[in-house]
XYZ file of C-alpha atoms in Angstrom:
592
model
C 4.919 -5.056 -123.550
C 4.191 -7.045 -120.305
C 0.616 -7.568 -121.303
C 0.295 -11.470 -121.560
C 2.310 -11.277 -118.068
C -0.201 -9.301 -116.544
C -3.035 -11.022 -117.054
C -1.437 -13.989 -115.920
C -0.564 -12.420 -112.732
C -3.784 -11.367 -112.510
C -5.454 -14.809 -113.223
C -2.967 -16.367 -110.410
C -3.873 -13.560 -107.692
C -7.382 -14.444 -108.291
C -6.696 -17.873 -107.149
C -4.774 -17.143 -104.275
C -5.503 -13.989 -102.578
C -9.212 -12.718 -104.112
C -10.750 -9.814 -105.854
C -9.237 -7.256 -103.460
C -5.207 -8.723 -104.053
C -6.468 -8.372 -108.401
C -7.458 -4.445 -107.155
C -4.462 -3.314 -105.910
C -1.873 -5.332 -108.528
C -4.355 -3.313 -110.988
C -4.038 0.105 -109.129
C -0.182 -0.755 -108.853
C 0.242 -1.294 -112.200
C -1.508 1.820 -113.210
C 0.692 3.750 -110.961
C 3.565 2.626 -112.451
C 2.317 3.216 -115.837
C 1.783 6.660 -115.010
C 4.670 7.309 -113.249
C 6.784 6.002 -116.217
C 5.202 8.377 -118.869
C 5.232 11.697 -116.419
C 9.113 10.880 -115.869
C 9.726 10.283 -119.689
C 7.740 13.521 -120.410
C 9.944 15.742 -117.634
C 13.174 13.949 -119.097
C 12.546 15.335 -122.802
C 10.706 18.441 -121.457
C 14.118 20.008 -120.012
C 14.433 21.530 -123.503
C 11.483 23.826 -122.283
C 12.330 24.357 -118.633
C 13.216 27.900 -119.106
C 9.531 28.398 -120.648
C 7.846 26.427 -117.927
C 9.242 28.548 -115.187
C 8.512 31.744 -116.838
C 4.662 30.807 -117.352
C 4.714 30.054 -113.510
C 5.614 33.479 -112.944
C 3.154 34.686 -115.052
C 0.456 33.483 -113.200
C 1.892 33.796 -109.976
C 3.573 36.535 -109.891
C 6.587 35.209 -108.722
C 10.012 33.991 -110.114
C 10.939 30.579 -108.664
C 12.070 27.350 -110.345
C 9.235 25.270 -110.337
C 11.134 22.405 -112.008
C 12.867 21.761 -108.404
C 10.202 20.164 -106.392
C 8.420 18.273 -109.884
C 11.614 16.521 -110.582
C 12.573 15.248 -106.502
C 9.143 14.563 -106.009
C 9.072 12.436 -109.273
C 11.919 10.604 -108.827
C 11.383 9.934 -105.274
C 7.732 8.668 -106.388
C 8.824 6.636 -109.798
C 12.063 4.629 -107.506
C 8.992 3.669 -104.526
C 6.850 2.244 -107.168
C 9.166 0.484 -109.036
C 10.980 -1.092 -106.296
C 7.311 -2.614 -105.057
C 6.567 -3.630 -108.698
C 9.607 -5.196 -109.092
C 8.574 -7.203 -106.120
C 5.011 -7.690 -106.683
C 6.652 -9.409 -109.946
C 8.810 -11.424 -108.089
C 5.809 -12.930 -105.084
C 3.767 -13.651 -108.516
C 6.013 -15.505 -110.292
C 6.807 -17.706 -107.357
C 3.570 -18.631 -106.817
C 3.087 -16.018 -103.411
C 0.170 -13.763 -102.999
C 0.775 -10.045 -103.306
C -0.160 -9.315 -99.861
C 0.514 -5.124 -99.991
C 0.685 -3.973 -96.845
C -1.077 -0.859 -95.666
C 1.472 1.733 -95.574
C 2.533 0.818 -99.359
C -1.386 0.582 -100.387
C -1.311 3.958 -98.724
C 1.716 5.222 -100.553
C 0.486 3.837 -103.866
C -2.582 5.943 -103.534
C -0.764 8.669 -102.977
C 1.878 8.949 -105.609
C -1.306 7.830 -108.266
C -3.592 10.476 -107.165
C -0.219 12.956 -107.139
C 0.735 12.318 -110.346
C -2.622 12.682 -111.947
C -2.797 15.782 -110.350
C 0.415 16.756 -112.042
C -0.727 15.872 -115.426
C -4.185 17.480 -115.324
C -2.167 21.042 -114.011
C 0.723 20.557 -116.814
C -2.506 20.188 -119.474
C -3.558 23.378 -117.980
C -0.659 25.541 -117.411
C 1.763 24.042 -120.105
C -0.568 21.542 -122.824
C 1.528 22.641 -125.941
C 4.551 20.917 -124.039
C 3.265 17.786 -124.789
C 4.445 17.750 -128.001
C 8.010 17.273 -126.977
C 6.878 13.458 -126.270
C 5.552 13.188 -129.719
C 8.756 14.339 -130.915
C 11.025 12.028 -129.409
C 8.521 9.398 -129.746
C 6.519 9.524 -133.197
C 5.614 12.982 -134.346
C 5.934 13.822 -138.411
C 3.259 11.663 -140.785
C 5.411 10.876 -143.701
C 4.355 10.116 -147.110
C 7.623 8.077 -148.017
C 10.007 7.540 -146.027
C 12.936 6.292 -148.066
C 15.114 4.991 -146.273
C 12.647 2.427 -144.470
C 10.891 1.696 -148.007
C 14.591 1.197 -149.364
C 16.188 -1.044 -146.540
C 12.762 -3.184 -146.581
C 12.955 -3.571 -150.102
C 16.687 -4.671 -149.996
C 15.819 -7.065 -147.953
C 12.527 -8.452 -148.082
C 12.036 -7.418 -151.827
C 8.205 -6.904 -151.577
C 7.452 -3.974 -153.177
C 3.690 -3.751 -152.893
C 4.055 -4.180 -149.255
C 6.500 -1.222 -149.254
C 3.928 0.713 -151.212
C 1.050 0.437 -149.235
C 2.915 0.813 -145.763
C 5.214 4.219 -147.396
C 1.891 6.111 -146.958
C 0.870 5.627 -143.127
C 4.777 5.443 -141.806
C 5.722 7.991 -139.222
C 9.218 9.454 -138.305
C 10.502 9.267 -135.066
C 13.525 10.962 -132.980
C 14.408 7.864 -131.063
C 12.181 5.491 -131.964
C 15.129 3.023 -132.988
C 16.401 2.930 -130.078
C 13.312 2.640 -128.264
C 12.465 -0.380 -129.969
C 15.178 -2.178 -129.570
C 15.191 -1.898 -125.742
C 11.424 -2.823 -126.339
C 12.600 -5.861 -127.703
C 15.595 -7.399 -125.724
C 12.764 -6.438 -122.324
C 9.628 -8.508 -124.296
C 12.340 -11.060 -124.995
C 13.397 -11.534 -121.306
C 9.776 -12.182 -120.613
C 9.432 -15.438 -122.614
C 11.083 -16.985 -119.436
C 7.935 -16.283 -117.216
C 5.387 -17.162 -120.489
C 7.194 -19.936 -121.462
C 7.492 -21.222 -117.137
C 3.603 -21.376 -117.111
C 2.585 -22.209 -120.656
C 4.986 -25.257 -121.568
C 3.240 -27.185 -118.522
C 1.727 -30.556 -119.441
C -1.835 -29.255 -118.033
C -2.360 -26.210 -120.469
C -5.640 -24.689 -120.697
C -7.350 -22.171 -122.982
C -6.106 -19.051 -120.659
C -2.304 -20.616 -121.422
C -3.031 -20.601 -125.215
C -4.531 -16.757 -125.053
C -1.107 -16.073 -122.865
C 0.831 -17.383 -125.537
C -0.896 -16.213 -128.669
C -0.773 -12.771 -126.986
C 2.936 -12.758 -126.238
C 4.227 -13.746 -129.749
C 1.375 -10.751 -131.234
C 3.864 -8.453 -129.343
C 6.753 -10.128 -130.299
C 5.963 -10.347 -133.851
C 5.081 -6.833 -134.329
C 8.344 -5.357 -132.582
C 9.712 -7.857 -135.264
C 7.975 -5.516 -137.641
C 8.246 -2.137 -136.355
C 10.901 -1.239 -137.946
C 8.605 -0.654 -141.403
C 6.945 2.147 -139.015
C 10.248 3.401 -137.055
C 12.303 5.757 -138.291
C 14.613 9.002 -137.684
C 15.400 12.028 -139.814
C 19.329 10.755 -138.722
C 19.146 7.619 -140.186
C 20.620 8.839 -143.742
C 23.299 8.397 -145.289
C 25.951 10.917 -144.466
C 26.373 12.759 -148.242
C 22.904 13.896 -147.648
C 23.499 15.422 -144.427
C 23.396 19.361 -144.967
C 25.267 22.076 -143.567
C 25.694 22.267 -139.669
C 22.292 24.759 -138.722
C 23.116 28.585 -137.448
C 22.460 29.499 -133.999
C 20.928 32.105 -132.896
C 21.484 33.799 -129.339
C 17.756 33.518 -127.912
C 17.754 36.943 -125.731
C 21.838 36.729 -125.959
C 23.376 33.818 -123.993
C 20.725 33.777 -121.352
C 22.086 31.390 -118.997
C 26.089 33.302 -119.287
C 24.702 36.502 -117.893
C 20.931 38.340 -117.661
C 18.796 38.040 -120.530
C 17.945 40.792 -123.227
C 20.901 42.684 -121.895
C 24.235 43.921 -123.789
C 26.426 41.626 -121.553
C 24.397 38.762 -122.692
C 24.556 39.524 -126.868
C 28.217 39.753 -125.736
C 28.185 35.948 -124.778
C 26.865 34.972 -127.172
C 29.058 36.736 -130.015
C 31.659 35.015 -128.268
C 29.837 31.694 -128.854
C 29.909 31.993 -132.209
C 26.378 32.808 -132.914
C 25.197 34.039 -136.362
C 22.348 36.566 -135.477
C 20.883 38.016 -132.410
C 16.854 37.907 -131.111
C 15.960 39.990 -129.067
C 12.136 41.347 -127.747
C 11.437 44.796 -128.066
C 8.673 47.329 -126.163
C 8.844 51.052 -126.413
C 9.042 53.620 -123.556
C 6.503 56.052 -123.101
C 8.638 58.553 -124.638
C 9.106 56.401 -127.796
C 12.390 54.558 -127.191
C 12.272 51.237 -128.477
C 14.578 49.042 -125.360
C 14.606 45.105 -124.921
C 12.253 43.453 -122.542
C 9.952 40.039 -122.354
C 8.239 40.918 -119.647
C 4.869 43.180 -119.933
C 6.092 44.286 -116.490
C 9.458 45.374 -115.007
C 9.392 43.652 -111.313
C 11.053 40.039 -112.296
C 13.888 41.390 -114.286
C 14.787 45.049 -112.572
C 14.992 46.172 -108.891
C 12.035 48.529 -109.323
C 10.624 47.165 -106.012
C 12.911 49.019 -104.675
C 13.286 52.387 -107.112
C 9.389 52.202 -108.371
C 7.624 50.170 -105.070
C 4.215 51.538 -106.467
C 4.648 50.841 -110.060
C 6.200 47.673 -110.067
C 2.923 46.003 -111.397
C 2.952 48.899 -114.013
C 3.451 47.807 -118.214
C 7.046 48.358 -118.788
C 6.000 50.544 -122.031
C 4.168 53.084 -119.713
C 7.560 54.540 -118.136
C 10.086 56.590 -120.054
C 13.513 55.939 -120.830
C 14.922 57.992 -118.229
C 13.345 56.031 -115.539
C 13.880 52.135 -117.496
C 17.807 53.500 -117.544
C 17.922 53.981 -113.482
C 17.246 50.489 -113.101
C 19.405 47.573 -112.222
C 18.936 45.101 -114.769
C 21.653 42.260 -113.243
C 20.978 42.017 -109.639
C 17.874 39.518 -109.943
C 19.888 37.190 -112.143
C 22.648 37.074 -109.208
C 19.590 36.373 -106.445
C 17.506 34.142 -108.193
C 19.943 32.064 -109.962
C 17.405 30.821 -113.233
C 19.423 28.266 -114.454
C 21.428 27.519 -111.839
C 24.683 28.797 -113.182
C 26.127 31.872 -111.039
C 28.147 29.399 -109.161
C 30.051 29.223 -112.441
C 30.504 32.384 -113.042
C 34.050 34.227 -113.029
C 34.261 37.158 -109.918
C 34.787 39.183 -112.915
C 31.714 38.718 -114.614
C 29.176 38.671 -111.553
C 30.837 42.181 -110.950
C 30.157 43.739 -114.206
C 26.014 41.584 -113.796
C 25.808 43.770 -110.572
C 26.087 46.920 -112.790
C 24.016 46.755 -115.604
C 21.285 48.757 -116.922
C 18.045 47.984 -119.221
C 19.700 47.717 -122.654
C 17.916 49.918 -125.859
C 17.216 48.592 -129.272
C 19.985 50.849 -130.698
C 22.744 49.319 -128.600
C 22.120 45.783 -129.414
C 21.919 46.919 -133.418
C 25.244 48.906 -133.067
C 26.738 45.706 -131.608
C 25.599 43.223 -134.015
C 26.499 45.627 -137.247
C 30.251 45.941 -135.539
C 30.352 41.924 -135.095
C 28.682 41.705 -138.855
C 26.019 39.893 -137.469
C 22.186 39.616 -137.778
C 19.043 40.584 -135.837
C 16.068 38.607 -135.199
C 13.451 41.298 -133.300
C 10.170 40.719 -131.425
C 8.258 43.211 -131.164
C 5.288 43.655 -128.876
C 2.485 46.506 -129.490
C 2.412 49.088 -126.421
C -1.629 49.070 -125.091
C -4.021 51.271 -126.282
C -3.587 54.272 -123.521
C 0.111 54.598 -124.993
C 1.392 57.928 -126.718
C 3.007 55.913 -129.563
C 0.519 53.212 -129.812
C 0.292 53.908 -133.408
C 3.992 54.999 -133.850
C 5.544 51.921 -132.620
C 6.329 50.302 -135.787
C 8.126 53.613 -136.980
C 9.542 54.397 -133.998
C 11.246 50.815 -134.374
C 12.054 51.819 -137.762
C 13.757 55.120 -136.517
C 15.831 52.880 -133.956
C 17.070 50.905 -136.714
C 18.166 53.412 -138.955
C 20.064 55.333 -136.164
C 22.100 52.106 -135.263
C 23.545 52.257 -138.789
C 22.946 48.355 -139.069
C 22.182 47.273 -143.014
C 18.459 46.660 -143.100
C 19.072 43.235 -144.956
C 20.177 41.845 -141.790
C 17.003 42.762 -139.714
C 14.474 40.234 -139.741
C 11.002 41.454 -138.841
C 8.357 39.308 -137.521
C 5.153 41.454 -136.897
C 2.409 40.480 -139.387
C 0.917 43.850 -138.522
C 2.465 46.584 -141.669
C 4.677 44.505 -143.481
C 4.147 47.019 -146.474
C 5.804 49.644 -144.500
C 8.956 47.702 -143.690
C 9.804 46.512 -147.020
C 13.515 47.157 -146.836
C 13.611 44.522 -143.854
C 13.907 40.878 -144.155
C 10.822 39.512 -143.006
C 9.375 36.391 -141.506
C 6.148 34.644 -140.199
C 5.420 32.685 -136.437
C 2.744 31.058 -138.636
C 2.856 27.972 -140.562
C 1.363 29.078 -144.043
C 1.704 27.696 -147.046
C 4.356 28.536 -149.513
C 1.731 30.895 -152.436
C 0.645 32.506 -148.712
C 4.181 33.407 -147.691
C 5.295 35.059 -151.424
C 2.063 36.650 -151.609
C 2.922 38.687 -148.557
C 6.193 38.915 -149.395
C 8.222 36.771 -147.105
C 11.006 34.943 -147.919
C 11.182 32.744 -144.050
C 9.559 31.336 -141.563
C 10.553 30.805 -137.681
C 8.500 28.645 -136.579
C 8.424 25.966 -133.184
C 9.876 22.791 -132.573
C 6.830 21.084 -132.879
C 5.654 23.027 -135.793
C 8.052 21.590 -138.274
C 8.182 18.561 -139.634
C 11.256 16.921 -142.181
C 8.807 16.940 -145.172
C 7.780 20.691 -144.286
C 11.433 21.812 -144.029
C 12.391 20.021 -147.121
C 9.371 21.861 -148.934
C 10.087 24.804 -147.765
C 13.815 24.705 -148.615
C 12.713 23.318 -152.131
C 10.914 27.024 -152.473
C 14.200 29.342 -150.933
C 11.885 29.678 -147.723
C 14.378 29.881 -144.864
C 13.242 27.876 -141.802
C 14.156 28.972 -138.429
C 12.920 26.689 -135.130
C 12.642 27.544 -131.697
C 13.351 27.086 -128.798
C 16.512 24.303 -129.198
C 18.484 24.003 -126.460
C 19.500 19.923 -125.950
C 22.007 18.809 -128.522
C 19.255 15.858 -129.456
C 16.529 18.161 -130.790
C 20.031 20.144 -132.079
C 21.073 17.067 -134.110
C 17.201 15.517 -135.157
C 16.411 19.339 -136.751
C 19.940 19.057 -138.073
C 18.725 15.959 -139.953
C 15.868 17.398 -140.763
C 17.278 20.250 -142.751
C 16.521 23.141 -140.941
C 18.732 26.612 -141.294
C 18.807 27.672 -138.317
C 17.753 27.367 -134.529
C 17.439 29.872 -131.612
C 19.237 28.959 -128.491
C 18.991 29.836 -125.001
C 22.264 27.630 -124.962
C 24.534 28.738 -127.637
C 27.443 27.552 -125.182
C 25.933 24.281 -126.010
C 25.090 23.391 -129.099
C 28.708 25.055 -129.747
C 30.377 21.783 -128.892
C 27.843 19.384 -131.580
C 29.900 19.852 -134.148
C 28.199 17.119 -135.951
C 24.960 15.368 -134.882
C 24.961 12.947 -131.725
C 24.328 10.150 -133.927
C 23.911 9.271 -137.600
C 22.922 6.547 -139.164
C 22.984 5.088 -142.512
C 19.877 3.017 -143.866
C 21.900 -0.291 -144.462
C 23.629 0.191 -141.349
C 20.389 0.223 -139.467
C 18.592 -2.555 -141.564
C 21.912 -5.025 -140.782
C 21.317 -3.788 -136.350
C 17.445 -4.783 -137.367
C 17.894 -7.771 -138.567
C 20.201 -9.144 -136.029
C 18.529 -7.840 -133.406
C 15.192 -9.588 -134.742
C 17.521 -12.995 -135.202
C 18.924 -13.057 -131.834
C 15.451 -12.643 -130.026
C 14.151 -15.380 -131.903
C 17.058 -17.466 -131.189
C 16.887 -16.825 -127.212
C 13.123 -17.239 -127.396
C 13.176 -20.419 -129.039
C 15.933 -21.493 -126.444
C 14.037 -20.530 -123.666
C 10.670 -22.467 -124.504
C 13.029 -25.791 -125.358
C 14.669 -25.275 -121.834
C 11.403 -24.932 -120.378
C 10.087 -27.607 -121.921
C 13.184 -29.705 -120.863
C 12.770 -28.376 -117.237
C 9.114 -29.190 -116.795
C 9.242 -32.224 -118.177
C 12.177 -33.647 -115.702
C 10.424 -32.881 -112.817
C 7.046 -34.243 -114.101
C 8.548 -37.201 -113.580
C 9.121 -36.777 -109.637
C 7.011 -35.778 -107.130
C 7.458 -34.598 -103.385
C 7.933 -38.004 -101.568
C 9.834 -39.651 -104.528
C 12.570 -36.709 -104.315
C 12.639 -36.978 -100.322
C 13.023 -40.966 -101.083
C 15.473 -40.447 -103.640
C 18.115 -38.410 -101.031
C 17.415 -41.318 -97.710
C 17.997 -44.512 -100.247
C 21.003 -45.953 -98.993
C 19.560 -45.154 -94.852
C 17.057 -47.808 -94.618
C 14.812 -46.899 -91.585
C 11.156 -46.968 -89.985
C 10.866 -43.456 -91.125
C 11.974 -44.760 -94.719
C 9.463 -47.532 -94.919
C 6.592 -44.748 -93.802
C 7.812 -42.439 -96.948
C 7.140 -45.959 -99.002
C 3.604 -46.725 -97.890
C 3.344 -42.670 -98.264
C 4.507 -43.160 -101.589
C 2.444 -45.956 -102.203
C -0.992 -44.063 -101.575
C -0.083 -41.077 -103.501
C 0.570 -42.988 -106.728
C -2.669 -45.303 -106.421
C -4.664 -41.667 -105.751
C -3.371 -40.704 -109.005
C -4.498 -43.649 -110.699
C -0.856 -45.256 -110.616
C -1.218 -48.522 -109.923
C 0.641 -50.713 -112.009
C 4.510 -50.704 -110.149
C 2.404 -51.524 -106.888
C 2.836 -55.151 -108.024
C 6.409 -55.135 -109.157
C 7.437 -52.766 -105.943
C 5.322 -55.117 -102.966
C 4.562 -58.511 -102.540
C -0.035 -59.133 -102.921
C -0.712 -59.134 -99.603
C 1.144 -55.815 -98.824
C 2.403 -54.393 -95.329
C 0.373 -54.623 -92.183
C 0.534 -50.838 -91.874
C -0.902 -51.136 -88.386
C 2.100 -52.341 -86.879
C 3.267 -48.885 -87.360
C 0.952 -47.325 -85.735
């Protein structure tokens, strides 16, 4: 966007403060870059923050939210490099030399090499998340998208351009309002361009500055053929608001997996339940995500020398005599106890590890579905090749109908035929009736608008994960999808309708005007620049300084005049030197 800027910048430190002062604009720029795209990718990933903590304590060992010290340290980082890049802008357009001193050359140094630190661990601790940037930012290839092909074709009316760009557009989640901030910012630069190129001594650099800025200009003109969103559409074709479902219950209203927390989220209006589900040595299926008990149970303090134990290897006698609420009261996850009534951190300090049969019993009563994970005890376990019918057993005994059980294990589908059943994997739509499913939950960034539609087109069900901002609520809204699981059903609760629709026409008429009004300012600011250089080509220091002592005639004055007089015949003026002075001229030695 400021591309033509920086290379001027760069071409004027050259010239004024050397190699080094073109190093360290370079390094500064690069740090701001940076910083920009880590803060953007932290901003969207709070979707996933829940996720990102958890895989911290999976490889440390220990609960603690990680997000905390990422986000200060950011934003402490992102506001000290934009402030000096807002004034390394500022020295450089007014002609001044960067002249960084050494605590902020220091600093710079510090938040680069920090930051791409930071993006080399979150590739290697969390490198699926970066998919949440090419959601919000372009994600979904597109093979027509018809509300761009339509709205360009209203108004340009060339179809074979429409046809050869419907093949290579991509969808985007806020791409239009991206580029329209893109634009108005591109279109506040042609003051500085047009400042350096509308001067009367132009050279090729000035041309390449100029043809480079209007490249950028003209294809943010264009964009729009390659922008889109699955919510710009008109509003008949919007379908049905999605189901939620309570992700672990309503984790963030009381501990997760737990009956108080299917509780909440009943009361949030959910539609089914998910829950994960090991079984106890003695064959009891009960709910836990964990492979151990020590983040989500006090057995530190009942089990000290088991704690790093699999949770499937004790039996149900000794999961039961755990506290399953304290650790959500002491750590806090997502920073809602404060919020909590007396009430309800009273009945969190009391409660137990909840079974596989209670949750059932509670969603048949509320006429609800179940979504269940299962996870396979290890090898040395006495049901290790029971578990899927001591599931089975669990579910019959909690008198729920089968149809509303969704299983997701790809492992013995033929033996759980009475149970709805689903697939974590993307396959393709002979795959999934081949084995007999009928959905598929997939993630986020799994599933695109033109895979939902397909697989709605076939009955295939499509259930994403995890949603928990009412953006990514309202985008897969768009998109089509059936339903979402929630950490948040308390939130997406109040989008009752997505954040923001738009229809095609609507959008084309905002394009359009937006595109007419940047040329308009553009155009205004080159002919004011124009205008502007051009008045005070005509003065120069000594004829301004003149200009303001005219009516004070002085000895000073007269040496401004002879001043005067030498600067123009340097310049080759020479021609008012015989209308201004008689031929002999002034003895200027008598001034001396």
């Amino acid at each position: 966007m400021g591309t033509c800027f920086i290379i001027f910048a760069l071409e004027k430190i050259r010239r004024r403060g050397g190699k080094w002062e073109c190093a360290w604009f370079i390094i500064l720029c690069s740090t701001f870059s940076l910083l920009l795209f880590w803060a953007y990718f932290w901003l969207e990933a709070h979707n996933d923050y829940n996720q990102f903590n958890w895989l911290l304590y999976n490889r440390s060992g220990e609960w603690k939210d990680g997000t905390v010290p990422i986000l200060a340290t950011t934003a402490v980082g992102f506001s000290y490099i934009t402030f000096l890049m807002i004034l390394a802008l500022c020295h450089i357009s007014l002609g001044q030399q960067l002249n960084l001193y050494w605590i902020h050359k220091v600093g710079v140094l510090a938040a680069l090499i920090t930051t791409v630190s930071g993006v080399v661990s979150i590739d290697d601790v969390w490198g699926d998340e970066w998919d949440i940037i090419l959601i919000s930012l372009q994600v979904y290839i597109s093979s027509c998208l018809r509300f761009s092909i339509g709205l360009f074709g209203r108004c340009l009316c060339v179809n074979k351009v429409i046809q050869l760009l419907s093949s290579c557009v991509v969808i985007q989640s806020t791409g239009p309002f991206l580029h329209i901030g893109a634009l108005a910012a591109v279109t506040a630069l042609g003051w500085l361009v047009a400042e350096h190129v509308v001067r009367a001594e132009r050279t090729k650099f000035h041309m390449i500055v100029l043809l480079v800025y209007l490249s950028v200009l003209l294809a943010l003109y264009m964009a729009p053929l390659a922008i889109s969103s699955p919510c710009i559409m008109d509003k008949n074709s919007l379908k049905s608001r999605p189901d939620v479902i309570g992700r672990r219950g309503a984790p963030m209203l009381a501990p997760e997996n737990t009956l108080m927390s299917f509780n909440k989220a009943l009361q949030q209006g959910v539609s089914s339940l998910e829950a994960d589900v090991t079984v106890s040595l003695d064959g009891v299926p009960f709910l836990m995500r964990d492979h151990t008990l020590k983040r989500t149970t006090d057995i530190a303090k009942v089990f000290p020398d088991r704690q790093h134990e699999d949770a499937s290897l004790f039996n149900w006698t000794e999961i039961r005599s755990l506290n399953a609420g304290q650790w959500f009261l002491e750590s806090d996850p997502f920073w809602t106890v404060g919020s909590l009534s007396g009430r309800d951190r009273n009945r969190i300090r009391n409660l137990t590890v909840c079974s596989l049969v209670e949750m059932l019993r509670l969603a048949a009563r509320a006429n609800r579905s179940a979504l269940l994970f299962l996870r396979r005890p290890p090898p040395e376990h006495p049901h290790y090749k029971t578990w899927i019918m001591d599931t089975l057993w669990a579910v019959q005994r909690s008198g729920i109908s089968q149809k509303r059980v969704t299983w997701t294990p790809d492992t013995d589908r033929g033996r759980v035929r009475g149970l709805q059943q689903t697939s974590l994997e993307k396959l393709s739509v002979e795959e999934l009736r081949h084995r007999g499913i009928s959905s598929l939950t997939l993630r986020y960034s799994q599933a695109s608008k033109k895979d939902i539609q397909d697989f709605l087109a076939n009955n295939m069900s499509v259930t994403v994960y995890p949603v928990n901002e009412p953006w990514l609520y309202s985008v897969l809204w768009c998109s089509g999808v059936s339903s979402v699981s929630s950490d948040t059903p308390q939130v997406l609760r109040k989008v009752p309708y997505p954040i923001w629709l738009m229809s095609p026409d609507k959008y084309c008429l905002v394009w359009i005007t937006s595109d007419l009004v940047s040329i308009a300012i553009v155009i205004g600011i080159f002919i004011f620049q124009k205008w502007r250089m051009s008045g005070m080509q005509n003065y120069n220091p000594e004829q301004i300084m003149l200009s303001a002592v005219a009516r004070r005639p002085s000895r000073d004055v007269n040496i401004m005049k002879e001043k005067l007089i030498f600067s123009e015949v340097s310049n080759g003026v020479t021609s008012t030197d015989e209308h201004l002075y008689p031929e002999n001229g002034y003895d200027i030695g008598q001034y001396k």
